[in-house]
Short mmCIF file of N, CA and C in Angstrom, two decimals:
data_model
loop_
_atom_site.label_atom_id
_atom_site.label_comp_id
_atom_site.label_asym_id
_atom_site.label_seq_id
_atom_site.Cartn_x
_atom_site.Cartn_y
_atom_site.Cartn_z
N UNK A 1 36.02 1.65 -3.79
CA UNK A 1 34.67 2.12 -3.98
C UNK A 1 33.79 1.03 -4.60
N UNK A 2 34.34 0.31 -5.56
CA UNK A 2 33.60 -0.77 -6.22
C UNK A 2 33.24 -1.87 -5.22
N UNK A 3 34.13 -2.16 -4.26
CA UNK A 3 33.87 -3.18 -3.25
C UNK A 3 32.70 -2.77 -2.36
N UNK A 4 32.62 -1.50 -1.99
CA UNK A 4 31.52 -1.00 -1.16
C UNK A 4 30.20 -1.15 -1.90
N UNK A 5 30.17 -0.74 -3.16
CA UNK A 5 28.94 -0.85 -3.95
C UNK A 5 28.51 -2.31 -4.11
N UNK A 6 29.48 -3.18 -4.34
CA UNK A 6 29.18 -4.61 -4.49
C UNK A 6 28.59 -5.17 -3.19
N UNK A 7 29.18 -4.78 -2.05
CA UNK A 7 28.66 -5.24 -0.75
C UNK A 7 27.23 -4.76 -0.55
N UNK A 8 26.95 -3.50 -0.91
CA UNK A 8 25.60 -2.97 -0.75
C UNK A 8 24.60 -3.71 -1.64
N UNK A 9 25.00 -4.01 -2.86
CA UNK A 9 24.12 -4.74 -3.78
C UNK A 9 23.87 -6.16 -3.28
N UNK A 10 24.92 -6.83 -2.85
CA UNK A 10 24.77 -8.21 -2.38
C UNK A 10 23.93 -8.27 -1.10
N UNK A 11 24.18 -7.37 -0.16
CA UNK A 11 23.38 -7.40 1.08
C UNK A 11 21.93 -7.07 0.79
N UNK A 12 21.67 -6.12 -0.09
CA UNK A 12 20.28 -5.80 -0.45
C UNK A 12 19.63 -6.99 -1.14
N UNK A 13 20.35 -7.63 -2.04
CA UNK A 13 19.81 -8.81 -2.74
C UNK A 13 19.47 -9.92 -1.76
N UNK A 14 20.35 -10.14 -0.79
CA UNK A 14 20.08 -11.18 0.22
C UNK A 14 18.87 -10.84 1.08
N UNK A 15 18.77 -9.58 1.49
CA UNK A 15 17.63 -9.17 2.31
C UNK A 15 16.32 -9.28 1.53
N UNK A 16 16.34 -8.83 0.28
CA UNK A 16 15.14 -8.93 -0.56
C UNK A 16 14.82 -10.40 -0.85
N UNK A 17 15.85 -11.20 -0.99
CA UNK A 17 15.66 -12.62 -1.24
C UNK A 17 15.16 -13.38 -0.02
N UNK A 18 15.38 -12.84 1.17
CA UNK A 18 15.02 -13.53 2.40
C UNK A 18 13.72 -13.06 3.03
N UNK A 19 13.62 -11.78 3.33
CA UNK A 19 12.49 -11.29 4.13
C UNK A 19 11.13 -11.30 3.41
N UNK A 20 11.00 -10.78 2.19
CA UNK A 20 9.69 -10.88 1.53
C UNK A 20 9.19 -12.31 1.33
N UNK A 21 10.06 -13.27 0.97
CA UNK A 21 9.56 -14.64 0.85
C UNK A 21 9.05 -15.21 2.19
N UNK A 22 9.64 -14.77 3.30
CA UNK A 22 9.13 -15.22 4.60
C UNK A 22 7.67 -14.79 4.74
N UNK A 23 7.38 -13.51 4.41
CA UNK A 23 5.99 -13.03 4.46
C UNK A 23 5.12 -13.79 3.46
N UNK A 24 5.63 -14.01 2.25
CA UNK A 24 4.85 -14.68 1.21
C UNK A 24 4.44 -16.08 1.65
N UNK A 25 5.34 -16.79 2.31
CA UNK A 25 5.03 -18.14 2.78
C UNK A 25 4.14 -18.10 4.02
N UNK A 26 4.42 -17.18 4.93
CA UNK A 26 3.69 -17.13 6.19
C UNK A 26 2.29 -16.53 6.08
N UNK A 27 2.09 -15.59 5.16
CA UNK A 27 0.82 -14.86 5.12
C UNK A 27 -0.42 -15.75 4.99
N UNK A 28 -0.44 -16.77 4.15
CA UNK A 28 -1.65 -17.62 4.10
C UNK A 28 -1.91 -18.34 5.43
N UNK A 29 -0.83 -18.71 6.14
CA UNK A 29 -0.99 -19.38 7.43
C UNK A 29 -1.47 -18.41 8.50
N UNK A 30 -1.27 -17.12 8.25
CA UNK A 30 -1.72 -16.08 9.17
C UNK A 30 -3.10 -15.56 8.79
N UNK A 31 -3.73 -16.21 7.81
CA UNK A 31 -5.08 -15.83 7.39
C UNK A 31 -5.12 -14.69 6.39
N UNK A 32 -4.01 -14.41 5.74
CA UNK A 32 -3.97 -13.32 4.77
C UNK A 32 -3.81 -13.88 3.37
N UNK A 33 -4.87 -13.79 2.59
CA UNK A 33 -4.85 -14.37 1.23
C UNK A 33 -4.32 -13.38 0.18
N UNK A 34 -3.98 -12.16 0.61
CA UNK A 34 -3.53 -11.14 -0.34
C UNK A 34 -2.12 -10.65 -0.01
N UNK A 35 -1.29 -11.56 0.46
CA UNK A 35 0.07 -11.23 0.88
C UNK A 35 0.91 -10.47 -0.14
N UNK A 36 0.80 -10.79 -1.45
CA UNK A 36 1.63 -10.08 -2.42
C UNK A 36 1.41 -8.57 -2.47
N UNK A 37 0.30 -8.10 -1.94
CA UNK A 37 0.07 -6.66 -1.90
C UNK A 37 1.21 -5.97 -1.15
N UNK A 38 1.79 -6.66 -0.18
CA UNK A 38 2.90 -6.07 0.58
C UNK A 38 4.07 -5.69 -0.33
N UNK A 39 4.35 -6.54 -1.31
CA UNK A 39 5.46 -6.26 -2.21
C UNK A 39 5.18 -5.04 -3.08
N UNK A 40 3.95 -4.90 -3.52
CA UNK A 40 3.56 -3.74 -4.31
C UNK A 40 3.70 -2.47 -3.46
N UNK A 41 3.21 -2.54 -2.23
CA UNK A 41 3.20 -1.37 -1.36
C UNK A 41 4.61 -0.96 -0.93
N UNK A 42 5.51 -1.90 -0.85
CA UNK A 42 6.89 -1.55 -0.52
C UNK A 42 7.51 -0.69 -1.62
N UNK A 43 7.00 -0.82 -2.82
CA UNK A 43 7.53 -0.07 -3.95
C UNK A 43 7.43 1.44 -3.76
N UNK A 44 6.28 1.92 -3.31
CA UNK A 44 6.14 3.37 -3.11
C UNK A 44 7.02 3.84 -1.96
N UNK A 45 7.14 3.01 -0.93
CA UNK A 45 8.05 3.38 0.16
C UNK A 45 9.47 3.55 -0.40
N UNK A 46 9.88 2.64 -1.24
CA UNK A 46 11.21 2.71 -1.84
C UNK A 46 11.37 3.88 -2.79
N UNK A 47 10.37 4.12 -3.62
CA UNK A 47 10.48 5.23 -4.57
C UNK A 47 10.41 6.59 -3.87
N UNK A 48 9.94 6.59 -2.64
CA UNK A 48 9.93 7.82 -1.85
C UNK A 48 11.29 8.02 -1.16
N UNK A 49 12.25 7.20 -1.49
CA UNK A 49 13.60 7.38 -0.97
C UNK A 49 13.87 6.63 0.32
N UNK A 50 13.04 5.64 0.64
CA UNK A 50 13.21 4.88 1.89
C UNK A 50 13.29 5.81 3.10
N UNK A 51 12.47 6.85 3.10
CA UNK A 51 12.49 7.81 4.20
C UNK A 51 11.53 7.34 5.29
N UNK A 52 12.11 6.85 6.39
CA UNK A 52 11.26 6.33 7.46
C UNK A 52 10.36 7.41 8.04
N UNK A 53 10.82 8.67 8.00
CA UNK A 53 9.99 9.74 8.53
C UNK A 53 8.67 9.89 7.75
N UNK A 54 8.60 9.34 6.54
CA UNK A 54 7.36 9.36 5.75
C UNK A 54 6.58 8.06 5.83
N UNK A 55 7.12 7.06 6.52
CA UNK A 55 6.47 5.74 6.56
C UNK A 55 5.04 5.82 7.09
N UNK A 56 4.83 6.61 8.11
CA UNK A 56 3.50 6.66 8.73
C UNK A 56 2.47 7.30 7.79
N UNK A 57 2.86 8.37 7.10
CA UNK A 57 1.88 8.98 6.19
C UNK A 57 1.69 8.14 4.93
N UNK A 58 2.71 7.38 4.53
CA UNK A 58 2.53 6.44 3.42
C UNK A 58 1.56 5.34 3.85
N UNK A 59 1.75 4.82 5.06
CA UNK A 59 0.85 3.79 5.58
C UNK A 59 -0.58 4.31 5.70
N UNK A 60 -0.74 5.53 6.22
CA UNK A 60 -2.09 6.11 6.34
C UNK A 60 -2.71 6.34 4.97
N UNK A 61 -1.88 6.70 3.98
CA UNK A 61 -2.40 6.84 2.63
C UNK A 61 -2.93 5.51 2.10
N UNK A 62 -2.17 4.45 2.32
CA UNK A 62 -2.65 3.13 1.89
C UNK A 62 -3.96 2.75 2.58
N UNK A 63 -4.02 2.97 3.89
CA UNK A 63 -5.23 2.61 4.62
C UNK A 63 -6.42 3.46 4.18
N UNK A 64 -6.18 4.73 3.88
CA UNK A 64 -7.26 5.57 3.36
C UNK A 64 -7.73 5.05 2.00
N UNK A 65 -6.79 4.60 1.18
CA UNK A 65 -7.16 4.00 -0.11
C UNK A 65 -7.98 2.74 0.07
N UNK A 66 -7.66 1.97 1.09
CA UNK A 66 -8.43 0.77 1.41
C UNK A 66 -9.87 1.15 1.79
N UNK A 67 -10.00 2.19 2.57
CA UNK A 67 -11.34 2.67 2.97
C UNK A 67 -12.10 3.19 1.74
N UNK A 68 -11.41 3.93 0.88
CA UNK A 68 -12.03 4.42 -0.34
C UNK A 68 -12.56 3.25 -1.18
N UNK A 69 -11.81 2.16 -1.18
CA UNK A 69 -12.22 0.98 -1.95
C UNK A 69 -13.46 0.32 -1.36
N UNK A 70 -13.55 0.30 -0.05
CA UNK A 70 -14.76 -0.24 0.58
C UNK A 70 -15.97 0.58 0.15
N UNK A 71 -15.83 1.90 0.21
CA UNK A 71 -16.94 2.79 -0.18
C UNK A 71 -17.33 2.52 -1.63
N UNK A 72 -16.36 2.52 -2.52
CA UNK A 72 -16.65 2.34 -3.94
C UNK A 72 -17.22 0.95 -4.23
N UNK A 73 -16.62 -0.06 -3.64
CA UNK A 73 -17.08 -1.44 -3.89
C UNK A 73 -18.47 -1.65 -3.34
N UNK A 74 -18.72 -1.16 -2.13
CA UNK A 74 -20.05 -1.28 -1.53
C UNK A 74 -21.09 -0.59 -2.41
N UNK A 75 -20.77 0.63 -2.86
CA UNK A 75 -21.70 1.37 -3.71
C UNK A 75 -21.96 0.63 -5.02
N UNK A 76 -20.91 0.09 -5.62
CA UNK A 76 -21.08 -0.62 -6.90
C UNK A 76 -21.87 -1.91 -6.73
N UNK A 77 -21.60 -2.63 -5.65
CA UNK A 77 -22.30 -3.91 -5.44
C UNK A 77 -23.76 -3.72 -5.07
N UNK A 78 -24.10 -2.59 -4.48
CA UNK A 78 -25.47 -2.36 -4.02
C UNK A 78 -26.23 -1.35 -4.87
N UNK A 79 -25.72 -1.04 -6.03
CA UNK A 79 -26.33 -0.07 -6.92
C UNK A 79 -27.59 -0.63 -7.56
N UNK A 80 -28.68 0.08 -7.41
CA UNK A 80 -29.91 -0.28 -8.11
C UNK A 80 -30.49 0.91 -8.86
N UNK A 81 -29.84 2.07 -8.75
CA UNK A 81 -30.39 3.30 -9.31
C UNK A 81 -29.75 3.76 -10.60
N UNK A 82 -28.44 3.65 -10.69
CA UNK A 82 -27.71 4.23 -11.81
C UNK A 82 -27.10 3.18 -12.72
N UNK A 83 -26.86 3.58 -13.95
CA UNK A 83 -26.09 2.75 -14.85
C UNK A 83 -24.74 2.51 -14.19
N UNK A 84 -24.24 1.26 -14.15
CA UNK A 84 -22.97 0.98 -13.47
C UNK A 84 -21.80 1.84 -13.96
N UNK A 85 -21.74 2.13 -15.24
CA UNK A 85 -20.66 2.96 -15.76
C UNK A 85 -20.76 4.39 -15.24
N UNK A 86 -21.97 4.90 -15.16
CA UNK A 86 -22.19 6.26 -14.64
C UNK A 86 -21.80 6.31 -13.17
N UNK A 87 -22.24 5.31 -12.42
CA UNK A 87 -21.90 5.28 -10.99
C UNK A 87 -20.40 5.17 -10.79
N UNK A 88 -19.74 4.29 -11.56
CA UNK A 88 -18.30 4.15 -11.43
C UNK A 88 -17.60 5.47 -11.73
N UNK A 89 -18.01 6.14 -12.80
CA UNK A 89 -17.42 7.44 -13.13
C UNK A 89 -17.61 8.43 -11.98
N UNK A 90 -18.82 8.51 -11.46
CA UNK A 90 -19.10 9.46 -10.37
C UNK A 90 -18.28 9.14 -9.12
N UNK A 91 -18.19 7.87 -8.78
CA UNK A 91 -17.41 7.47 -7.60
C UNK A 91 -15.93 7.82 -7.79
N UNK A 92 -15.38 7.48 -8.95
CA UNK A 92 -13.98 7.77 -9.20
C UNK A 92 -13.72 9.27 -9.21
N UNK A 93 -14.64 10.02 -9.80
CA UNK A 93 -14.48 11.47 -9.85
C UNK A 93 -14.54 12.08 -8.44
N UNK A 94 -15.57 11.77 -7.70
CA UNK A 94 -15.75 12.38 -6.38
C UNK A 94 -14.66 11.93 -5.41
N UNK A 95 -14.42 10.63 -5.33
CA UNK A 95 -13.42 10.14 -4.39
C UNK A 95 -12.01 10.57 -4.79
N UNK A 96 -11.70 10.56 -6.09
CA UNK A 96 -10.40 11.03 -6.55
C UNK A 96 -10.20 12.51 -6.26
N UNK A 97 -11.23 13.30 -6.49
CA UNK A 97 -11.19 14.73 -6.18
C UNK A 97 -10.90 14.93 -4.69
N UNK A 98 -11.59 14.17 -3.86
CA UNK A 98 -11.39 14.30 -2.41
C UNK A 98 -10.00 13.87 -1.97
N UNK A 99 -9.44 12.84 -2.60
CA UNK A 99 -8.07 12.42 -2.26
C UNK A 99 -7.11 13.59 -2.43
N UNK A 100 -7.21 14.25 -3.57
CA UNK A 100 -6.29 15.36 -3.85
C UNK A 100 -6.49 16.49 -2.85
N UNK A 101 -7.73 16.85 -2.58
CA UNK A 101 -8.02 17.96 -1.65
C UNK A 101 -7.54 17.60 -0.24
N UNK A 102 -7.93 16.44 0.25
CA UNK A 102 -7.60 16.03 1.62
C UNK A 102 -6.10 15.85 1.80
N UNK A 103 -5.47 15.15 0.87
CA UNK A 103 -4.04 14.86 1.03
C UNK A 103 -3.17 16.10 0.86
N UNK A 104 -3.67 17.10 0.17
CA UNK A 104 -2.92 18.35 0.08
C UNK A 104 -3.17 19.24 1.28
N UNK A 105 -4.37 19.19 1.83
CA UNK A 105 -4.68 19.96 3.05
C UNK A 105 -3.91 19.39 4.24
N UNK A 106 -3.83 18.08 4.33
CA UNK A 106 -3.15 17.40 5.44
C UNK A 106 -2.00 16.55 4.91
N UNK A 107 -1.07 17.20 4.20
CA UNK A 107 0.04 16.46 3.60
C UNK A 107 1.02 15.92 4.63
N UNK A 108 0.92 16.37 5.85
CA UNK A 108 1.75 15.80 6.92
C UNK A 108 1.13 14.52 7.48
N UNK A 109 -0.09 14.21 7.09
CA UNK A 109 -0.79 13.02 7.56
C UNK A 109 -0.92 11.97 6.46
N UNK A 110 -1.29 12.41 5.25
CA UNK A 110 -1.56 11.48 4.15
C UNK A 110 -0.58 11.69 3.00
N UNK A 111 -0.13 10.60 2.43
CA UNK A 111 0.74 10.60 1.25
C UNK A 111 -0.14 10.31 0.04
N UNK A 112 -0.34 11.32 -0.80
CA UNK A 112 -1.29 11.18 -1.91
C UNK A 112 -0.96 10.01 -2.85
N UNK A 113 0.30 9.79 -3.26
CA UNK A 113 0.55 8.65 -4.15
C UNK A 113 0.17 7.30 -3.53
N UNK A 114 0.44 7.14 -2.23
CA UNK A 114 0.07 5.85 -1.62
C UNK A 114 -1.44 5.73 -1.45
N UNK A 115 -2.13 6.84 -1.23
CA UNK A 115 -3.58 6.82 -1.14
C UNK A 115 -4.17 6.38 -2.48
N UNK A 116 -3.73 7.00 -3.56
CA UNK A 116 -4.25 6.64 -4.88
C UNK A 116 -3.87 5.21 -5.26
N UNK A 117 -2.62 4.83 -5.00
CA UNK A 117 -2.19 3.46 -5.31
C UNK A 117 -2.93 2.45 -4.44
N UNK A 118 -3.07 2.76 -3.16
CA UNK A 118 -3.78 1.87 -2.25
C UNK A 118 -5.23 1.67 -2.66
N UNK A 119 -5.83 2.74 -3.10
CA UNK A 119 -7.22 2.68 -3.58
C UNK A 119 -7.31 1.76 -4.80
N UNK A 120 -6.38 1.93 -5.75
CA UNK A 120 -6.39 1.09 -6.95
C UNK A 120 -6.11 -0.38 -6.62
N UNK A 121 -5.13 -0.61 -5.76
CA UNK A 121 -4.78 -1.98 -5.37
C UNK A 121 -5.98 -2.66 -4.70
N UNK A 122 -6.58 -1.95 -3.76
CA UNK A 122 -7.70 -2.54 -3.02
C UNK A 122 -8.92 -2.73 -3.91
N UNK A 123 -9.21 -1.76 -4.79
CA UNK A 123 -10.36 -1.93 -5.68
C UNK A 123 -10.17 -3.13 -6.61
N UNK A 124 -8.97 -3.27 -7.15
CA UNK A 124 -8.70 -4.42 -8.02
C UNK A 124 -8.90 -5.72 -7.24
N UNK A 125 -8.35 -5.76 -6.05
CA UNK A 125 -8.45 -6.97 -5.22
C UNK A 125 -9.91 -7.28 -4.90
N UNK A 126 -10.67 -6.25 -4.53
CA UNK A 126 -12.08 -6.46 -4.18
C UNK A 126 -12.91 -6.84 -5.40
N UNK A 127 -12.53 -6.36 -6.58
CA UNK A 127 -13.24 -6.75 -7.80
C UNK A 127 -12.95 -8.18 -8.19
N UNK A 128 -11.72 -8.63 -7.92
CA UNK A 128 -11.34 -9.99 -8.28
C UNK A 128 -11.84 -11.04 -7.27
N UNK A 129 -11.94 -10.63 -6.00
CA UNK A 129 -12.39 -11.56 -4.95
C UNK A 129 -13.77 -11.12 -4.47
N UNK A 130 -14.79 -11.73 -5.03
CA UNK A 130 -16.16 -11.40 -4.63
C UNK A 130 -16.72 -12.42 -3.65
N UNK A 131 -15.88 -13.36 -3.21
CA UNK A 131 -16.32 -14.41 -2.30
C UNK A 131 -16.04 -14.04 -0.84
N UNK A 132 -14.84 -13.54 -0.57
CA UNK A 132 -14.45 -13.17 0.79
C UNK A 132 -15.30 -11.97 1.22
N UNK A 133 -15.87 -12.02 2.42
CA UNK A 133 -16.65 -10.86 2.89
C UNK A 133 -15.82 -9.58 2.82
N UNK A 134 -16.45 -8.50 2.41
CA UNK A 134 -15.76 -7.24 2.15
C UNK A 134 -14.97 -6.74 3.35
N UNK A 135 -15.55 -6.80 4.53
CA UNK A 135 -14.84 -6.32 5.73
C UNK A 135 -13.58 -7.16 5.99
N UNK A 136 -13.70 -8.47 5.86
CA UNK A 136 -12.56 -9.36 6.07
C UNK A 136 -11.47 -9.09 5.04
N UNK A 137 -11.88 -8.96 3.80
CA UNK A 137 -10.91 -8.71 2.73
C UNK A 137 -10.21 -7.37 2.93
N UNK A 138 -10.95 -6.38 3.35
CA UNK A 138 -10.37 -5.06 3.59
C UNK A 138 -9.32 -5.09 4.70
N UNK A 139 -9.60 -5.85 5.75
CA UNK A 139 -8.62 -5.99 6.84
C UNK A 139 -7.37 -6.69 6.33
N UNK A 140 -7.54 -7.74 5.55
CA UNK A 140 -6.37 -8.44 4.98
C UNK A 140 -5.55 -7.51 4.09
N UNK A 141 -6.23 -6.72 3.28
CA UNK A 141 -5.54 -5.77 2.40
C UNK A 141 -4.77 -4.76 3.23
N UNK A 142 -5.42 -4.20 4.25
CA UNK A 142 -4.77 -3.21 5.11
C UNK A 142 -3.54 -3.77 5.80
N UNK A 143 -3.64 -4.99 6.29
CA UNK A 143 -2.49 -5.63 6.95
C UNK A 143 -1.35 -5.82 5.95
N UNK A 144 -1.67 -6.31 4.76
CA UNK A 144 -0.63 -6.50 3.75
C UNK A 144 0.03 -5.17 3.37
N UNK A 145 -0.76 -4.11 3.32
CA UNK A 145 -0.20 -2.79 3.01
C UNK A 145 0.78 -2.34 4.11
N UNK A 146 0.40 -2.55 5.35
CA UNK A 146 1.27 -2.17 6.46
C UNK A 146 2.54 -3.02 6.48
N UNK A 147 2.40 -4.29 6.17
CA UNK A 147 3.57 -5.16 6.07
C UNK A 147 4.50 -4.64 4.97
N UNK A 148 3.93 -4.19 3.87
CA UNK A 148 4.74 -3.66 2.78
C UNK A 148 5.56 -2.45 3.18
N UNK A 149 4.94 -1.55 3.93
CA UNK A 149 5.64 -0.33 4.35
C UNK A 149 6.67 -0.63 5.43
N UNK A 150 6.24 -1.32 6.49
CA UNK A 150 7.10 -1.45 7.67
C UNK A 150 8.03 -2.65 7.66
N UNK A 151 7.59 -3.76 7.12
CA UNK A 151 8.42 -4.96 7.13
C UNK A 151 9.27 -5.04 5.86
N UNK A 152 8.62 -5.02 4.70
CA UNK A 152 9.37 -5.14 3.45
C UNK A 152 10.15 -3.85 3.16
N UNK A 153 9.55 -2.71 3.41
CA UNK A 153 10.22 -1.45 3.11
C UNK A 153 11.18 -0.99 4.19
N UNK A 154 10.62 -0.57 5.32
CA UNK A 154 11.43 0.08 6.36
C UNK A 154 12.42 -0.88 7.04
N UNK A 155 11.98 -2.08 7.37
CA UNK A 155 12.87 -3.01 8.06
C UNK A 155 14.04 -3.42 7.19
N UNK A 156 13.77 -3.76 5.95
CA UNK A 156 14.86 -4.14 5.05
C UNK A 156 15.83 -2.97 4.90
N UNK A 157 15.32 -1.77 4.73
CA UNK A 157 16.19 -0.61 4.59
C UNK A 157 17.04 -0.40 5.84
N UNK A 158 16.43 -0.53 7.01
CA UNK A 158 17.16 -0.34 8.28
C UNK A 158 18.27 -1.39 8.43
N UNK A 159 17.95 -2.64 8.19
CA UNK A 159 18.95 -3.71 8.30
C UNK A 159 20.07 -3.48 7.27
N UNK A 160 19.68 -3.10 6.06
CA UNK A 160 20.66 -2.84 5.01
C UNK A 160 21.62 -1.72 5.42
N UNK A 161 21.08 -0.67 5.99
CA UNK A 161 21.92 0.46 6.44
C UNK A 161 22.87 0.04 7.56
N UNK A 162 22.37 -0.77 8.49
CA UNK A 162 23.21 -1.22 9.60
C UNK A 162 24.35 -2.09 9.08
N UNK A 163 24.02 -3.05 8.23
CA UNK A 163 25.05 -3.95 7.69
C UNK A 163 26.12 -3.17 6.93
N UNK A 164 25.69 -2.15 6.23
CA UNK A 164 26.63 -1.38 5.39
C UNK A 164 27.19 -0.15 6.10
N UNK A 165 26.96 -0.04 7.39
CA UNK A 165 27.54 1.04 8.18
C UNK A 165 27.07 2.43 7.82
N UNK A 166 25.79 2.54 7.44
CA UNK A 166 25.27 3.86 7.09
C UNK A 166 24.16 4.25 8.05
#
């Protein structure tokens, strides 16, 4: 039994040591300046039990969070009416409220934790990078999120299961 566990740990370590660094090195050459987002996004896929049947709704949750970030960032950058703190509070309240309502109504489509995490990840990224055009940055974020779910999360899990005969 100990040998089986050791093999699983070593194969997982090798896969984690190999595949994410390939993305990390390749992403800037592919025009993606936010490649590390993939590693963050793989985390929710993993904490959800590496269930591939949920991969699509986790991915859609991330992409919805990316869209929420565009809305919030655009509103904050173009605000001329409200105190920025008041506007931020209102945006977070309204959009957060809608995440919960929408993701519970359509829980077979959207994964609420990935939507909320995706929104936070994208908002942080958009707040830190004010140089890259918002649409371009949003596409890069979305791609990195999908890479996190399907390449870092699902692919590594699938290869790991095959190698270990599960």
